[in-house]
Coordinates of C-alpha atoms in Angstrom, one line a residue:
Chain A
M200 CA 0.0 -0.2 0.1
S201 CA 1.5 3.7 -0.9
A202 CA 0.8 7.1 0.7
E203 CA -1.3 7.9 -2.0
E204 CA -3.6 4.9 -2.2
P205 CA -5.9 4.5 0.7
S206 CA -7.3 1.3 1.4
T207 CA -9.6 1.3 4.3
S208 CA -13.3 2.2 4.7
L209 CA -12.4 5.3 6.8
R210 CA -10.7 7.0 3.8
A211 CA -12.0 10.5 3.3
H212 CA -11.7 12.6 0.0
R213 CA -9.1 15.2 1.2
R214 CA -8.0 18.1 -1.0
L215 CA -4.8 19.8 -0.2
G216 CA -4.4 22.0 -3.2
W217 CA -6.2 25.4 -3.8
G218 CA -9.7 23.5 -3.7
G219 CA -9.0 22.5 0.2
R220 CA -7.6 26.0 1.0
V221 CA -10.9 27.5 0.1
S222 CA -12.8 24.9 2.3
A223 CA -10.0 25.7 5.2
F224 CA -10.9 29.1 4.7
R225 CA -14.5 29.1 4.7
G226 CA -14.2 26.8 7.9
V227 CA -12.5 29.2 9.9
V228 CA -14.7 32.1 8.6
W229 CA -17.7 30.0 9.5
R230 CA -16.5 29.0 12.7
E231 CA -15.8 32.4 13.9
M232 CA -19.2 34.0 12.8
L233 CA -20.9 31.1 14.7
R234 CA -18.8 31.8 17.9
F235 CA -19.6 35.5 17.4
A236 CA -23.4 34.9 16.6
K237 CA -23.5 32.3 19.9
Q238 CA -22.0 35.3 21.9
R239 CA -24.9 37.6 22.0
E240 CA -23.3 39.7 24.8
R241 CA -20.2 39.9 22.5
F242 CA -22.2 41.7 19.8
V243 CA -23.9 43.7 22.3
S244 CA -20.9 45.0 23.9
A245 CA -19.3 45.7 20.7
L246 CA -22.3 48.0 19.7
V247 CA -23.3 49.9 22.9
R248 CA -19.2 50.9 23.5
P249 CA -19.2 53.2 20.5
L250 CA -22.9 54.2 21.2
V251 CA -22.2 55.4 24.3
W252 CA -19.3 57.5 22.9
L253 CA -21.6 58.6 20.3
F254 CA -24.7 59.3 22.0
I255 CA -22.8 60.6 25.4
F256 CA -19.4 61.6 24.9
A257 CA -20.2 63.4 21.5
A258 CA -23.3 65.1 22.6
G259 CA -21.5 66.7 25.4
F260 CA -18.5 67.8 23.7
R261 CA -20.7 68.9 20.6
S262 CA -21.4 72.2 22.2
V263 CA -17.4 72.9 23.5
L264 CA -15.7 71.5 20.9
G265 CA -15.8 73.6 17.4
L266 CA -14.4 71.9 14.5
S267 CA -13.2 73.9 11.2
I268 CA -13.6 72.3 8.2
T269 CA -11.4 69.4 7.9
E270 CA -10.5 67.2 5.3
P271 CA -12.5 65.4 3.7
Y272 CA -15.5 67.5 5.0
E273 CA -17.1 69.9 2.7
T274 CA -18.0 72.1 5.6
Y275 CA -18.4 72.1 9.0
V276 CA -19.6 68.9 10.9
L277 CA -21.1 68.3 14.1
Y278 CA -18.8 66.4 16.4
E279 CA -20.5 63.4 16.7
V280 CA -20.0 63.2 12.6
Y281 CA -16.3 63.9 12.8
V282 CA -16.2 61.4 15.6
T283 CA -17.8 58.5 14.0
P284 CA -15.1 57.0 11.6
G285 CA -12.9 56.9 14.9
L286 CA -15.7 54.9 16.4
C287 CA -15.8 52.6 13.7
A288 CA -12.3 51.9 14.0
M289 CA -12.6 51.6 17.9
I290 CA -15.1 48.7 17.1
Q291 CA -12.4 47.1 14.8
L292 CA -9.6 47.8 17.6
F293 CA -11.7 46.2 20.2
N294 CA -12.5 43.4 17.7
G295 CA -8.8 42.9 16.9
M296 CA -8.0 42.5 20.5
Q297 CA -10.7 40.4 21.5
S298 CA -9.4 37.9 18.6
S299 CA -6.1 38.1 20.1
L300 CA -7.5 37.3 23.6
S301 CA -9.3 34.4 21.8
M302 CA -6.1 33.2 20.3
V303 CA -4.3 33.3 24.0
Y304 CA -7.7 31.3 25.5
D305 CA -7.7 29.0 22.4
R306 CA -3.8 28.1 23.5
E307 CA -4.4 27.7 27.0
T308 CA -7.3 25.3 26.3
G309 CA -5.6 23.7 23.5
A310 CA -7.9 24.4 20.8
M311 CA -5.6 26.5 19.1
R312 CA -3.9 23.0 18.2
T313 CA -6.8 21.7 16.1
L314 CA -6.1 24.5 13.7
L315 CA -2.4 24.4 13.8
V316 CA -2.1 20.6 13.0
S317 CA -3.9 21.2 9.6
P318 CA -2.1 20.4 7.0
F319 CA -2.3 23.8 5.5
P320 CA 0.7 26.3 5.6
R321 CA 0.7 28.3 8.9
W322 CA 0.7 31.4 7.3
F323 CA -2.3 30.6 5.5
L324 CA -4.1 29.3 8.7
L325 CA -3.3 32.7 10.6
S326 CA -4.3 35.0 7.6
S327 CA -7.7 33.0 7.3
K328 CA -8.0 33.4 11.0
L329 CA -7.3 37.0 10.7
M330 CA -9.8 37.3 7.4
A331 CA -12.3 35.9 10.2
G332 CA -12.1 38.2 12.6
V333 CA -12.0 41.1 10.0
A334 CA -15.5 39.7 8.7
V335 CA -16.9 39.5 12.3
S336 CA -15.6 43.0 13.1
V337 CA -17.0 44.5 9.4
V338 CA -20.6 43.2 10.5
Q339 CA -20.2 45.3 13.8
V340 CA -19.2 48.3 12.0
Y341 CA -22.1 48.4 9.7
A342 CA -24.6 47.6 12.5
F343 CA -23.4 50.4 14.2
L344 CA -23.3 52.6 11.2
A345 CA -26.9 51.9 10.8
V346 CA -27.6 53.1 14.2
A347 CA -25.8 56.0 13.9
W348 CA -27.6 57.1 10.7
F349 CA -30.9 57.5 12.9
W350 CA -28.3 59.7 15.3
D351 CA -28.1 62.1 11.9
V352 CA -24.7 60.9 10.9
E353 CA -25.4 60.4 7.6
P354 CA -22.3 59.9 5.2
P355 CA -23.1 59.8 1.1
R356 CA -25.0 56.5 0.3
M357 CA -22.0 55.6 -2.1
G358 CA -19.7 56.2 1.4
Y359 CA -21.2 53.1 2.8
I360 CA -19.8 50.7 -0.3
M361 CA -16.7 52.6 -0.3
V362 CA -15.6 52.4 3.1
L363 CA -15.8 48.5 2.9
P364 CA -12.5 48.1 1.5
A365 CA -11.1 50.3 3.9
L366 CA -12.8 48.5 6.8
I367 CA -11.3 45.3 5.7
L368 CA -7.7 46.9 5.4
S369 CA -8.1 48.7 8.8
G370 CA -9.5 45.2 10.2
M371 CA -6.4 43.5 8.9
M372 CA -3.9 46.1 10.7
L373 CA -5.6 45.8 13.6
G374 CA -6.3 42.2 13.5
A375 CA -2.4 41.5 12.7
I376 CA -1.3 43.9 15.4
G377 CA -3.6 41.5 17.9
L378 CA -2.3 38.4 16.4
F379 CA 1.3 39.2 16.9
L380 CA 0.7 40.4 20.6
S381 CA -1.4 36.8 21.2
S382 CA 1.8 35.1 20.0
T383 CA 3.9 37.1 22.8
I384 CA 1.1 36.7 25.8
R385 CA 1.8 33.9 27.9
Q386 CA -1.4 33.7 29.9
L387 CA -4.9 35.2 29.9
E388 CA -4.4 37.0 32.9
N389 CA -2.0 39.3 31.1
F390 CA -4.7 40.8 28.6
A391 CA -5.5 43.3 31.0
G392 CA -2.1 44.9 30.3
I393 CA -2.9 44.9 26.7
M394 CA -6.2 47.0 27.5
N395 CA -3.9 49.4 29.4
F396 CA -0.9 49.6 27.2
V397 CA -2.4 48.7 23.5
I398 CA -6.0 49.8 23.2
F399 CA -6.2 52.9 25.3
P400 CA -2.9 54.6 24.1
M401 CA -3.9 53.7 20.3
F402 CA -7.3 54.9 20.8
F403 CA -6.9 58.1 22.9
A404 CA -3.3 59.2 21.3
S405 CA -5.1 59.3 17.5
S406 CA -7.2 61.4 15.3
A407 CA -10.2 59.4 16.3
L408 CA -11.5 61.9 18.9
Y409 CA -10.0 65.1 17.5
P410 CA -8.2 66.5 14.5
L411 CA -4.3 66.8 14.4
W412 CA -4.2 70.1 14.2
R413 CA -6.0 70.4 17.1
M414 CA -3.7 68.4 18.8
A415 CA -0.7 70.5 17.7
E416 CA -2.4 73.4 19.4
S417 CA -2.1 71.9 23.0
S418 CA 1.0 69.8 22.5
V419 CA 3.6 69.2 19.7
L420 CA 4.7 66.2 21.2
L421 CA 1.3 64.6 21.4
H422 CA 0.8 65.5 18.0
D423 CA 3.9 63.9 17.0
I424 CA 2.8 60.9 18.9
C425 CA -0.9 60.7 17.1
A426 CA 1.1 61.0 13.9
L427 CA 3.1 58.3 14.5
N428 CA 0.2 56.0 15.9
P429 CA -1.0 53.8 13.2
F430 CA -4.3 53.7 14.2
T431 CA -4.4 57.3 13.4
Y432 CA -4.0 56.2 9.9
A433 CA -6.8 53.6 9.8
V434 CA -9.3 56.1 11.0
E435 CA -8.3 58.5 8.3
L436 CA -8.4 55.7 5.5
I437 CA -12.2 55.0 6.7
R438 CA -13.1 58.5 7.2
F439 CA -12.0 59.5 3.8
A440 CA -13.4 56.4 2.3
L441 CA -16.8 57.0 4.1
Y442 CA -17.0 60.2 2.3
G443 CA -15.8 58.9 -0.9
Q444 CA -11.8 59.6 -1.2
L445 CA -9.0 58.0 -0.9
N446 CA -5.9 59.2 1.7
T447 CA -3.0 57.5 0.1
V448 CA -0.9 58.1 3.0
A449 CA -3.3 56.5 5.3
L450 CA -3.5 53.6 2.7
A451 CA 0.3 53.1 2.5
V452 CA 0.8 53.0 6.4
V453 CA -2.3 50.7 7.1
V454 CA -0.8 48.4 4.2
G455 CA 2.8 48.4 5.4
V456 CA 1.8 48.1 8.9
T457 CA -0.5 45.1 8.2
I458 CA 2.5 43.7 6.4
V459 CA 5.2 44.0 9.3
F460 CA 2.8 42.6 12.2
L461 CA 1.4 39.7 10.1
G462 CA 4.6 38.9 9.2
A463 CA 5.9 38.9 12.6
A464 CA 2.8 37.0 13.8
I465 CA 3.6 34.2 11.1
F466 CA 7.4 34.3 12.2
A467 CA 6.3 34.0 15.8
Y468 CA 3.8 31.0 15.4
D469 CA 6.3 29.3 12.8
P470 CA 7.3 26.0 15.1
S471 CA 10.9 26.0 13.5
K472 CA 11.5 30.0 14.4
G473 CA 9.3 31.6 16.7
L474 CA 8.2 32.3 20.1
I475 CA 5.8 29.6 20.6
A476 CA 8.3 26.7 20.0
K477 CA 10.4 28.2 22.7
R478 CA 8.0 27.7 25.5
R479 CA 7.5 24.1 27.4
G480 CA 4.4 22.4 26.3
G481 CA 4.5 19.4 28.5
Chain B
M136 CA 6.2 4.0 0.5
A137 CA 7.5 3.7 3.9
T138 CA 8.6 0.0 3.8
D139 CA 12.0 -1.3 4.6
A140 CA 14.6 -3.3 3.0
N141 CA 13.6 -6.5 4.4
N142 CA 10.0 -6.0 2.8
L143 CA 8.4 -5.6 6.5
P144 CA 4.9 -4.0 7.0
P145 CA 5.0 -0.1 5.7
L146 CA 5.6 2.0 8.9
A147 CA 3.0 4.5 9.9
L148 CA 5.3 6.4 12.0
D149 CA 9.0 6.4 11.9
V150 CA 10.7 8.6 14.5
E151 CA 14.7 8.4 14.4
G152 CA 17.1 9.8 16.7
V153 CA 15.2 12.5 18.1
S154 CA 16.0 15.2 20.9
H155 CA 14.5 18.4 22.0
S156 CA 15.2 20.8 24.8
Y157 CA 13.3 23.7 26.6
G158 CA 16.2 25.7 27.2
S159 CA 18.6 23.9 29.2
L160 CA 16.6 21.2 30.2
K161 CA 16.6 17.9 28.1
A162 CA 13.0 16.8 27.5
L163 CA 13.9 14.2 24.9
D164 CA 16.9 12.5 24.2
E165 CA 17.9 10.6 21.1
V166 CA 14.4 9.0 20.7
S167 CA 13.6 6.6 18.4
L168 CA 10.4 4.4 17.7
R169 CA 8.3 3.1 15.1
V170 CA 4.7 2.2 14.7
P171 CA 3.9 -0.4 11.3
E172 CA 0.7 0.0 9.6
G173 CA -2.5 -1.3 11.7
V174 CA -0.4 -1.9 14.7
F175 CA -1.5 -0.6 18.2
A176 CA 1.7 0.9 19.9
A177 CA 1.8 2.4 23.6
L178 CA 4.0 4.9 24.5
L179 CA 4.6 4.3 28.2
G180 CA 6.0 6.7 30.7
I181 CA 5.2 8.8 34.3
N182 CA 4.1 12.1 33.8
G183 CA 7.0 14.5 32.7
A184 CA 8.5 11.5 30.5
G185 CA 8.3 13.8 27.5
K186 CA 5.5 11.9 25.7
T187 CA 3.5 15.2 25.1
T188 CA 6.7 16.8 23.8
L189 CA 7.2 13.9 21.4
F190 CA 3.6 14.2 20.2
S191 CA 4.1 18.1 19.8
L192 CA 7.0 17.0 17.6
I193 CA 5.1 14.7 15.6
T194 CA 2.5 17.0 15.2
R195 CA 4.7 19.8 14.2
L196 CA 3.6 22.0 17.0
Y197 CA 7.2 22.0 17.8
D198 CA 9.8 21.9 15.4
N199 CA 12.4 18.6 15.6
V200 CA 16.0 20.0 14.9
T201 CA 17.6 16.8 15.1
G202 CA 16.5 13.5 13.9
S203 CA 14.0 12.9 11.8
I204 CA 10.1 11.8 12.2
K205 CA 8.2 10.6 9.0
V206 CA 4.6 9.9 9.1
W207 CA 3.7 7.0 6.3
G208 CA 7.2 8.2 4.6
H209 CA 6.5 12.0 4.8
D210 CA 9.1 13.7 6.7
V211 CA 7.2 15.9 9.1
R212 CA 9.6 18.6 8.8
R213 CA 10.5 19.0 5.0
K214 CA 6.5 17.9 3.8
P215 CA 4.4 18.8 6.8
G216 CA 1.1 18.9 5.0
P217 CA 1.2 15.4 3.3
A218 CA 2.4 14.1 7.0
L219 CA -0.3 15.9 8.9
A220 CA -3.0 14.9 6.5
E221 CA -2.3 11.4 7.5
L222 CA -2.2 12.0 11.2
G223 CA -5.3 12.0 13.7
V224 CA -4.7 13.4 17.1
V225 CA -6.5 13.2 20.3
F226 CA -4.6 15.6 23.0
Q227 CA -4.3 15.2 26.3
S228 CA -6.1 18.6 27.3
R229 CA -9.8 18.9 26.0
S230 CA -9.9 20.8 22.5
L231 CA -13.1 20.6 21.6
D232 CA -15.1 23.9 21.5
R233 CA -17.5 23.5 24.2
D234 CA -19.9 26.3 22.7
L235 CA -20.5 24.4 19.4
S236 CA -22.3 21.2 18.9
V237 CA -20.5 17.9 17.8
W238 CA -21.5 18.2 14.3
Q239 CA -20.0 21.9 14.1
N240 CA -16.8 20.7 15.7
L241 CA -16.4 17.9 13.4
S242 CA -17.3 20.3 10.3
Y243 CA -14.7 22.8 11.3
H244 CA -12.3 20.0 11.4
A245 CA -13.2 18.8 8.1
A246 CA -12.7 21.9 6.7
L247 CA -9.4 22.4 7.9
H248 CA -8.3 19.5 6.1
G249 CA -9.7 20.6 3.0
M250 CA -13.1 18.5 2.9
S251 CA -15.9 19.9 0.9
R252 CA -18.9 20.7 3.1
S253 CA -21.2 18.2 1.4
E254 CA -18.8 15.2 2.1
S255 CA -18.2 16.3 5.7
R256 CA -22.3 15.7 6.8
A257 CA -21.8 12.1 5.4
R258 CA -18.7 11.5 7.0
A259 CA -19.7 13.0 10.3
E260 CA -22.2 10.3 10.5
A261 CA -20.4 7.7 9.8
V262 CA -17.8 8.6 12.3
V263 CA -20.2 9.4 15.1
D264 CA -21.6 5.9 14.4
L265 CA -18.3 4.3 14.8
V266 CA -17.8 6.1 18.0
R267 CA -21.3 5.4 19.1
L268 CA -22.3 9.1 19.3
G269 CA -25.0 8.7 16.6
D270 CA -27.6 10.2 18.8
K271 CA -25.2 13.1 19.9
M272 CA -24.5 14.9 16.8
D273 CA -26.4 18.0 17.3
S274 CA -25.7 18.2 20.9
R275 CA -23.4 20.8 22.5
V276 CA -20.3 19.5 23.5
A277 CA -20.7 21.2 26.9
A278 CA -23.7 18.8 27.5
L279 CA -21.7 16.0 27.0
S280 CA -20.3 13.4 29.5
G281 CA -16.4 13.0 29.7
G282 CA -16.6 9.8 28.2
Q283 CA -18.9 10.9 25.4
A284 CA -16.5 13.9 24.9
R285 CA -13.6 11.8 24.7
R286 CA -15.2 9.7 22.0
A287 CA -16.2 12.8 20.0
E288 CA -12.6 13.9 20.2
I289 CA -11.6 10.3 18.8
A290 CA -14.6 10.9 16.2
R291 CA -12.9 14.4 15.0
A292 CA -9.5 12.7 14.6
L293 CA -11.0 10.4 12.1
M294 CA -13.2 12.8 10.3
H295 CA -10.3 13.3 7.3
G296 CA -9.6 9.4 7.1
P297 CA -6.1 9.5 8.8
R298 CA -4.0 6.2 8.7
L299 CA -2.3 7.1 11.9
L300 CA -3.9 7.9 15.2
L301 CA -1.9 9.6 18.0
L302 CA -4.0 9.8 21.5
D303 CA -2.2 11.1 24.2
E304 CA -3.6 10.0 27.7
P305 CA -7.0 9.8 26.4
T306 CA -8.7 8.2 29.4
V307 CA -7.1 10.5 31.9
G308 CA -10.1 12.0 34.1
L309 CA -12.6 9.5 32.8
D310 CA -14.6 6.7 35.0
V311 CA -13.7 2.9 34.8
K312 CA -16.3 2.5 32.3
S313 CA -15.6 5.1 30.1
R314 CA -12.2 4.1 29.9
L315 CA -12.9 0.6 28.9
E316 CA -15.2 2.0 26.2
V317 CA -12.4 4.6 24.8
V318 CA -9.9 1.5 24.7
E319 CA -12.2 -0.6 23.0
L320 CA -13.1 1.7 20.4
V321 CA -9.3 2.6 19.5
R322 CA -8.5 -1.4 19.5
D323 CA -11.6 -1.9 17.2
L324 CA -10.2 0.7 15.1
V325 CA -7.3 -1.0 14.5
S326 CA -8.2 -4.5 14.2
K327 CA -11.2 -3.3 11.7
E328 CA -10.0 -0.2 9.7
G329 CA -6.5 -1.1 10.3
V330 CA -5.5 2.3 11.6
G331 CA -1.9 2.6 13.0
V332 CA -2.1 3.9 17.0
L333 CA 0.2 5.3 19.0
W334 CA -1.2 5.5 22.5
A335 CA 0.5 7.9 25.2
T336 CA -0.3 6.4 28.6
H337 CA 0.7 6.1 32.2
L338 CA -2.0 3.4 33.1
L339 CA -0.5 -0.1 32.7
D340 CA -4.2 -1.9 32.5
E341 CA -4.4 -0.3 29.3
I342 CA -1.9 -2.2 27.7
R343 CA -2.1 -6.0 26.6
P344 CA 0.4 -8.5 26.3
A345 CA 0.9 -8.5 22.7
D346 CA 1.2 -4.7 22.1
Q347 CA 4.4 -2.9 21.1
V348 CA 5.4 -0.9 24.0
T349 CA 8.1 1.8 24.1
V350 CA 8.9 3.0 27.8
L351 CA 10.2 6.7 27.9
H352 CA 11.3 7.9 31.0
K353 CA 13.1 11.1 31.5
G354 CA 13.4 11.8 27.6
Q355 CA 15.1 8.5 26.8
V356 CA 13.6 5.2 25.7
L357 CA 14.6 2.6 28.4
A358 CA 12.7 -0.4 26.3
D359 CA 11.0 -0.7 23.0
A360 CA 9.4 -4.4 22.2
P361 CA 6.4 -6.0 22.4
A362 CA 4.7 -5.9 26.5
D363 CA 5.0 -9.5 27.0
E364 CA 8.4 -9.4 26.0
I365 CA 9.3 -6.5 28.4
S366 CA 7.4 -8.3 31.0
G367 CA 9.2 -11.7 30.9
E368 CA 8.3 -13.8 33.9
G369 CA 6.9 -11.4 36.1
T370 CA 4.2 -8.3 35.5
L371 CA 4.6 -5.4 33.1
S372 CA 4.4 -3.4 36.3
D373 CA 7.4 -5.3 37.9
A374 CA 9.1 -4.4 34.6
F375 CA 8.1 -1.2 34.5
L376 CA 9.2 -0.5 37.9
A377 CA 12.5 -2.0 37.7
L378 CA 13.3 0.0 34.4
T379 CA 12.3 3.1 35.6
G380 CA 13.7 2.4 39.1
R381 CA 17.0 1.9 37.7
E382 CA 17.1 4.9 35.6
A383 CA 16.3 6.9 38.5
A384 CA 19.1 5.5 40.8
A385 CA 21.6 6.0 37.9

């Protein structure tokens, strides 16, 4: 009997080529969506968080925070209109970190092994996992935009379509950062550190809440920090796309950072090179 | 083709001179073992002997830098795809998604092995019948008993039709009845389906006299022979204690 000629009644028709990869990709996305659908509280909290910012925070700042005309807007806009793209990116930031958390959880519980012993290349499996997380985040963002529409945040209709590629790219960037972080976190308990040292600084030190020119007015250093923060470029990519425009600098930064962090995550999860292999498994 | 020059049965698993360290701690030291087609082989060792480390190397969760590991002739390091495609694994720690049903877990695994959705359902029905969980297909894993969950893990490992099954202490935490069921189920797979099995355990009563046994202790192979040969005139328990005691004293 050769390795290519199955003989037992248990043999199955496996495909290790591109057809098989499509099946594997579909399976990973399907599982992520299924888990998301079963975790209603996750969906609710993903939606409530930006809505609290929109309904309460933005309403309070509306009267005290004046915004002059800022690209891509062609006229003065209300603060809630300005802050909406930042909140879209915030949903994706939290989702990226949630995926990171679930990767660490899966590793601790052993569920990660199911993924990693698949015959497909590890870069492909991790990329599939990343795209599955992006798909979940895009659903969340559109649900948020639908609610925001009733709050008079009404971008052009084409903007809802044009923002899709921007959401995919920004979701990939934030997911790739989360994926890399998951390879460096040893225990689930350490996730609180991610909240303190990644999510909050990335969100607050960005253009999500205030334009960069306004940051510069109060602190040049803070402006420079915001300008170095990749999250700023995710926000701007979404903001411009939502109004039918392309911010090429934001696009370049988002794509570049995605490549760097996804590459680092694939390296970290590679058994022959990365960080995972250096730990004791039992 | 993993057949040696003397025309012996093809090897489902061929581990040759494998070592692995965690920093300065040597977990495996020049380990070699073979599992022929359709054979129930036991990897016997106490906790910390290196069984899980060896499994992690075979499944490429860790990289084997020294020696070689071949699954049906495919080198795990050079051709991980074809090698992993022939492997079904039941890990020591539970790895089913408790929030999903048995069918959803099986379907996910099938997709990860490149199986189409239409084929998955038919396969799933076949393997859950095989492990006697036919009526639990749509039950959530969280609702299964320990023994049922273990059988569901075996069903999952069989979904893609592997020719080598690795089971890492699969009966730990199960009651006596469930333990016996799982052991019998896997032995049936060997005799009826010709699947090669490497069964890691520290429980001597799971081993039969004719089983191929590799005794692993502190990362070293102390014996590799049929159980009755290792036992000699006494019991396997006595032989095991004599082997590991002598090693510990040295």
